[in-house]
Amino acid sequence: MASSRSVAPTIPLTTTENAPHSFIVHVRGVPVLLANQAAHAVRFGYFPVSPTGYRSFCGQSSISAADLEERAKEADQERARALHRLRQAKEIKARTPEQRFSAWISLEGALSSAMNQAYLAPEADQDKLLREIATSTEVIKPFLAPGYARPSSVGAAWTEEGLTQTIAAYHALCTRVCRLQARLAQRPVNPDAWAALVEALPKGPGYAMLVPTVLRELIGAGEPAGIEDADMADKAEAMTVTPVPASEPEMAPEQVVVAAAALPSFGCDPRGQYSLF
């Protein structure tokens, strides 16, 4: 990957209530908006600073090009750890229902971590992560049988019915990722490929897969799966955040500034902590 460029040696992040400062910088060739003591993604695609499209710098009065590159390296390591963790979880051998339950907990956590890392990963890493998730269908298949995995004591946290439903939801997700990979091989990537995946994500308490705001803005939060391509194309045209295929020339800084200005403001709670998703 290319090193950071077009970044001032030290970039002030101080803000005032009435006139917050913001800057568009390029980290590894990717535009990043620095505003309100945080880094924000301004387009869907690789985001070098974090896997969420957001990275807080609260408590720091300035950030340097070297600091941004260090955070990009941390994100590289996080992706590598998530990939390694999933590969290891898929190799766990267990003989008893109780051991299989422990193996499932490891696999579920690894799948969630890999999915969270995949959205805004560089293309090569995204492909590896999605491939490992997609090929998890065979590993999950035996767990679909009721009683194959069972906690040592069934209680409010884990019932047999709840466990079966959870496993089925992850199996469906991995199957959906298989389809997503096939569609991502096409160029340009249509937003509805990601919309279908997001619709298939397991929902509710206990699920740790959270979709970054920049992706939700692209596909339209809450849209049902199965939307027609033509309708989705019309919707995508009206959105403020648009996909940028890897082959497309990079946007000029002034264009990125205009696009960033059109983005919705990030939510802030009374403590000054900004919404990640």
Short mmCIF file of C-alpha atoms in Angstrom, two decimals:
data_model
loop_
_atom_site.label_atom_id
_atom_site.label_comp_id
_atom_site.label_asym_id
_atom_site.label_seq_id
_atom_site.Cartn_x
_atom_site.Cartn_y
_atom_site.Cartn_z
CA MET A 1 0.00 0.00 0.00
CA ALA A 2 1.12 3.55 -0.63
CA SER A 3 2.22 5.61 2.34
CA SER A 4 0.26 8.59 3.65
CA ARG A 5 0.33 11.65 1.43
CA SER A 6 -1.13 15.15 1.19
CA VAL A 7 -1.16 15.38 4.98
CA ALA A 8 0.28 18.39 6.78
CA PRO A 9 3.05 17.50 9.27
CA THR A 10 0.73 18.40 12.16
CA ILE A 11 -3.02 18.90 11.77
CA PRO A 12 -4.83 20.81 14.55
CA LEU A 13 -8.00 19.11 15.77
CA THR A 14 -9.13 21.80 18.17
CA THR A 15 -12.68 23.00 17.68
CA THR A 16 -14.95 25.73 18.96
CA GLU A 17 -18.66 25.39 19.58
CA ASN A 18 -19.60 27.79 16.80
CA ALA A 19 -16.85 27.05 14.26
CA PRO A 20 -15.62 23.46 14.28
CA HIS A 21 -12.55 22.95 12.10
CA SER A 22 -12.48 20.16 9.54
CA PHE A 23 -9.89 18.92 7.09
CA ILE A 24 -9.81 16.47 4.22
CA VAL A 25 -6.55 14.53 4.22
CA HIS A 26 -5.36 11.48 2.33
CA VAL A 27 -4.14 8.42 4.18
CA ARG A 28 -2.72 5.77 1.87
CA GLY A 29 -4.45 7.59 -0.96
CA VAL A 30 -7.87 7.43 0.71
CA PRO A 31 -9.76 10.66 1.59
CA VAL A 32 -10.42 10.99 5.32
CA LEU A 33 -12.43 13.76 6.95
CA LEU A 34 -10.93 15.06 10.21
CA ALA A 35 -13.63 16.89 12.16
CA ASN A 36 -14.72 17.25 15.78
CA GLN A 37 -11.58 15.47 17.02
CA ALA A 38 -12.34 12.38 14.98
CA ALA A 39 -11.66 10.78 11.59
CA HIS A 40 -14.68 9.99 9.41
CA ALA A 41 -15.07 8.06 6.16
CA VAL A 42 -16.61 10.14 3.38
CA ARG A 43 -17.21 7.32 0.94
CA PHE A 44 -17.86 3.60 1.05
CA GLY A 45 -14.69 1.64 0.41
CA TYR A 46 -11.35 1.13 2.09
CA PHE A 47 -11.00 3.20 5.25
CA PRO A 48 -7.42 2.86 6.56
CA VAL A 49 -7.91 4.35 10.04
CA SER A 50 -10.44 1.86 11.43
CA PRO A 51 -12.96 -0.80 10.32
CA THR A 52 -15.95 1.32 11.36
CA GLY A 53 -15.60 4.44 9.22
CA TYR A 54 -14.86 6.40 12.40
CA ARG A 55 -11.89 6.88 14.74
CA SER A 56 -11.93 9.19 17.76
CA PHE A 57 -9.00 11.43 18.65
CA CYS A 58 -10.65 12.90 21.75
CA GLY A 59 -8.07 14.25 24.17
CA GLN A 60 -5.53 14.98 21.43
CA SER A 61 -5.00 18.56 20.32
CA SER A 62 -3.29 17.60 17.08
CA ILE A 63 -2.63 14.60 14.87
CA SER A 64 0.34 14.05 12.57
CA ALA A 65 0.75 12.14 9.32
CA ALA A 66 2.83 9.60 11.24
CA ASP A 67 0.00 9.17 13.78
CA LEU A 68 -2.50 8.46 11.02
CA GLU A 69 -0.19 5.91 9.43
CA GLU A 70 0.29 4.21 12.81
CA ARG A 71 -3.46 3.90 13.16
CA ALA A 72 -3.63 2.46 9.65
CA LYS A 73 -1.04 -0.13 10.68
CA GLU A 74 -3.12 -0.98 13.75
CA ALA A 75 -6.13 -1.53 11.49
CA ASP A 76 -4.00 -3.82 9.29
CA GLN A 77 -3.15 -5.89 12.36
CA GLU A 78 -6.78 -6.02 13.51
CA ARG A 79 -7.84 -7.44 10.15
CA ALA A 80 -5.04 -10.00 10.23
CA ARG A 81 -6.01 -11.08 13.75
CA ALA A 82 -9.69 -11.40 12.77
CA LEU A 83 -8.77 -13.58 9.79
CA HIS A 84 -6.46 -15.78 11.90
CA ARG A 85 -9.06 -16.06 14.65
CA LEU A 86 -11.74 -17.28 12.23
CA ARG A 87 -9.41 -19.82 10.62
CA GLN A 88 -8.51 -21.18 14.05
CA ALA A 89 -12.15 -21.34 15.17
CA LYS A 90 -13.05 -23.36 12.08
CA GLU A 91 -10.40 -25.94 13.00
CA ILE A 92 -11.60 -26.62 16.56
CA LYS A 93 -12.44 -30.31 17.09
CA ALA A 94 -14.97 -31.23 19.76
CA ARG A 95 -16.47 -34.58 20.77
CA THR A 96 -19.23 -33.86 23.29
CA PRO A 97 -22.24 -31.52 23.00
CA GLU A 98 -20.76 -29.34 25.74
CA GLN A 99 -17.41 -29.09 23.94
CA ARG A 100 -19.22 -28.33 20.70
CA PHE A 101 -21.10 -25.51 22.45
CA SER A 102 -17.78 -23.95 23.47
CA ALA A 103 -16.52 -24.43 19.92
CA TRP A 104 -19.64 -22.71 18.60
CA ILE A 105 -19.17 -19.71 20.90
CA SER A 106 -15.63 -19.32 19.54
CA LEU A 107 -16.84 -19.65 15.96
CA GLU A 108 -19.72 -17.20 16.44
CA GLY A 109 -17.39 -14.55 17.88
CA ALA A 110 -14.86 -15.08 15.12
CA LEU A 111 -17.51 -14.78 12.40
CA SER A 112 -18.83 -11.53 13.89
CA SER A 113 -15.32 -10.09 14.15
CA ALA A 114 -14.46 -11.04 10.57
CA MET A 115 -17.71 -9.55 9.25
CA ASN A 116 -17.12 -6.28 11.10
CA GLN A 117 -13.63 -6.06 9.63
CA ALA A 118 -14.74 -6.83 6.06
CA TYR A 119 -16.94 -3.84 5.21
CA LEU A 120 -14.25 -1.16 4.89
CA ALA A 121 -11.21 -3.38 4.31
CA PRO A 122 -8.94 -3.01 1.27
CA GLU A 123 -10.12 -5.20 -1.59
CA ALA A 124 -7.56 -8.01 -1.13
CA ASP A 125 -8.22 -8.32 2.62
CA GLN A 126 -11.96 -8.02 2.10
CA ASP A 127 -11.84 -10.93 -0.31
CA LYS A 128 -9.94 -13.10 2.20
CA LEU A 129 -12.30 -12.28 5.05
CA LEU A 130 -15.45 -12.84 3.00
CA ARG A 131 -14.02 -16.09 1.60
CA GLU A 132 -13.40 -17.45 5.12
CA ILE A 133 -16.91 -16.46 6.17
CA ALA A 134 -18.47 -17.99 3.05
CA THR A 135 -16.65 -21.29 3.50
CA SER A 136 -17.87 -21.53 7.09
CA THR A 137 -21.17 -22.99 5.89
CA GLU A 138 -19.78 -26.55 5.96
CA VAL A 139 -18.35 -26.06 9.44
CA ILE A 140 -21.68 -24.74 10.74
CA LYS A 141 -23.86 -27.38 9.06
CA PRO A 142 -23.49 -30.10 11.79
CA PHE A 143 -24.40 -27.55 14.46
CA LEU A 144 -27.83 -27.09 12.85
CA ALA A 145 -28.98 -30.43 14.29
CA PRO A 146 -30.79 -29.82 17.63
CA GLY A 147 -28.70 -31.10 20.53
CA TYR A 148 -25.45 -31.34 18.53
CA ALA A 149 -24.10 -28.45 20.64
CA ARG A 150 -25.47 -27.90 24.13
CA PRO A 151 -24.38 -25.78 27.09
CA SER A 152 -23.64 -27.71 30.29
CA SER A 153 -26.55 -25.95 32.01
CA VAL A 154 -29.45 -24.58 30.00
CA GLY A 155 -30.75 -21.31 31.45
CA ALA A 156 -32.11 -17.93 30.52
CA ALA A 157 -29.00 -17.01 28.50
CA TRP A 158 -29.02 -20.09 26.28
CA THR A 159 -32.02 -22.26 25.55
CA GLU A 160 -31.89 -25.11 23.05
CA GLU A 161 -34.37 -23.28 20.82
CA GLY A 162 -32.44 -20.01 21.03
CA LEU A 163 -29.17 -21.74 20.23
CA THR A 164 -30.67 -23.48 17.19
CA GLN A 165 -32.07 -20.18 15.89
CA THR A 166 -28.73 -18.40 16.38
CA ILE A 167 -26.80 -21.09 14.53
CA ALA A 168 -29.35 -21.07 11.69
CA ALA A 169 -29.01 -17.28 11.40
CA TYR A 170 -25.24 -17.48 11.05
CA HIS A 171 -25.50 -20.30 8.53
CA ALA A 172 -27.87 -18.17 6.44
CA LEU A 173 -25.44 -15.27 6.69
CA CYS A 174 -22.51 -17.35 5.44
CA THR A 175 -24.64 -18.56 2.54
CA ARG A 176 -25.49 -14.94 1.73
CA VAL A 177 -21.79 -14.02 1.79
CA CYS A 178 -21.21 -16.69 -0.88
CA ARG A 179 -23.63 -14.81 -3.13
CA LEU A 180 -22.09 -11.46 -2.22
CA GLN A 181 -18.64 -12.64 -3.28
CA ALA A 182 -19.95 -13.62 -6.68
CA ARG A 183 -21.52 -10.20 -7.14
CA LEU A 184 -18.46 -8.33 -5.91
CA ALA A 185 -16.50 -9.91 -8.74
CA GLN A 186 -18.65 -7.82 -11.12
CA ARG A 187 -17.78 -4.18 -11.83
CA PRO A 188 -19.13 -1.76 -10.99
CA VAL A 189 -20.44 -3.15 -7.70
CA ASN A 190 -24.17 -2.50 -7.36
CA PRO A 191 -25.20 -1.27 -3.90
CA ASP A 192 -28.00 -3.82 -3.69
CA ALA A 193 -25.40 -6.59 -3.33
CA TRP A 194 -24.49 -5.11 0.05
CA ALA A 195 -28.11 -4.29 0.87
CA ALA A 196 -29.06 -7.96 0.60
CA LEU A 197 -26.23 -8.94 2.93
CA VAL A 198 -27.10 -6.31 5.54
CA GLU A 199 -30.71 -7.46 5.45
CA ALA A 200 -29.50 -11.01 6.22
CA LEU A 201 -27.39 -10.03 9.23
CA PRO A 202 -28.62 -11.64 12.46
CA LYS A 203 -30.46 -8.99 14.45
CA GLY A 204 -31.42 -8.49 18.06
CA PRO A 205 -29.68 -8.72 21.45
CA GLY A 206 -26.51 -10.79 21.51
CA TYR A 207 -25.46 -10.18 17.91
CA ALA A 208 -22.28 -8.20 17.48
CA MET A 209 -22.38 -7.35 13.76
CA LEU A 210 -22.80 -3.62 13.29
CA VAL A 211 -22.91 -1.89 9.92
CA PRO A 212 -20.86 1.34 9.55
CA THR A 213 -22.85 4.52 8.94
CA VAL A 214 -21.11 5.12 5.61
CA LEU A 215 -22.45 1.79 4.30
CA ARG A 216 -25.93 2.41 5.69
CA GLU A 217 -26.00 5.76 3.91
CA LEU A 218 -25.03 4.05 0.66
CA ILE A 219 -27.67 1.34 0.68
CA GLY A 220 -30.41 3.14 2.61
CA ALA A 221 -30.92 1.97 6.18
CA GLY A 222 -33.88 -0.29 6.68
CA GLU A 223 -34.58 -1.05 3.02
CA PRO A 224 -36.02 -4.56 2.51
CA ALA A 225 -34.07 -7.23 0.68
CA GLY A 226 -35.06 -8.07 -2.88
CA ILE A 227 -35.43 -4.47 -4.03
CA GLU A 228 -35.29 -4.17 -7.80
CA ASP A 229 -32.01 -3.05 -9.37
CA ALA A 230 -33.67 -0.12 -11.16
CA ASP A 231 -35.24 1.15 -7.95
CA MET A 232 -31.96 0.77 -6.10
CA ALA A 233 -30.12 2.64 -8.84
CA ASP A 234 -32.57 5.55 -8.54
CA LYS A 235 -32.19 5.56 -4.77
CA ALA A 236 -28.38 5.41 -4.94
CA GLU A 237 -28.35 8.37 -7.31
CA ALA A 238 -30.09 10.54 -4.74
CA MET A 239 -27.78 9.58 -1.86
CA THR A 240 -25.01 11.78 -0.55
CA VAL A 241 -22.57 8.87 -0.20
CA THR A 242 -21.73 6.92 -3.33
CA PRO A 243 -19.55 3.86 -3.95
CA VAL A 244 -16.15 4.44 -5.50
CA PRO A 245 -14.88 1.35 -7.36
CA ALA A 246 -11.17 0.67 -6.95
CA SER A 247 -10.59 1.34 -10.64
CA GLU A 248 -12.17 4.80 -10.53
CA PRO A 249 -9.77 7.80 -10.49
CA GLU A 250 -9.42 9.29 -7.02
CA MET A 251 -11.60 12.31 -6.28
CA ALA A 252 -9.87 15.67 -6.19
CA PRO A 253 -9.70 17.17 -2.66
CA GLU A 254 -12.16 19.93 -3.53
CA GLN A 255 -14.67 17.35 -4.75
CA VAL A 256 -14.31 15.38 -1.53
CA VAL A 257 -14.90 18.54 0.51
CA VAL A 258 -18.18 19.12 -1.33
CA ALA A 259 -19.23 15.50 -0.79
CA ALA A 260 -18.29 15.64 2.89
CA ALA A 261 -20.27 18.84 3.42
CA ALA A 262 -23.40 17.05 2.19
CA LEU A 263 -23.05 14.24 4.72
CA PRO A 264 -25.37 14.14 7.74
CA SER A 265 -23.76 15.40 10.94
CA PHE A 266 -22.43 12.77 13.32
CA GLY A 267 -24.41 12.40 16.53
CA CYS A 268 -22.81 13.53 19.77
CA ASP A 269 -23.80 12.65 23.31
CA PRO A 270 -23.40 15.07 26.28
CA ARG A 271 -19.92 13.68 27.03
CA GLY A 272 -18.63 14.55 23.59
CA GLN A 273 -18.42 10.94 22.41
CA TYR A 274 -19.43 10.53 18.80
CA SER A 275 -21.65 7.82 17.37
CA LEU A 276 -19.72 5.00 15.73
CA PHE A 277 -22.56 3.45 13.77
#
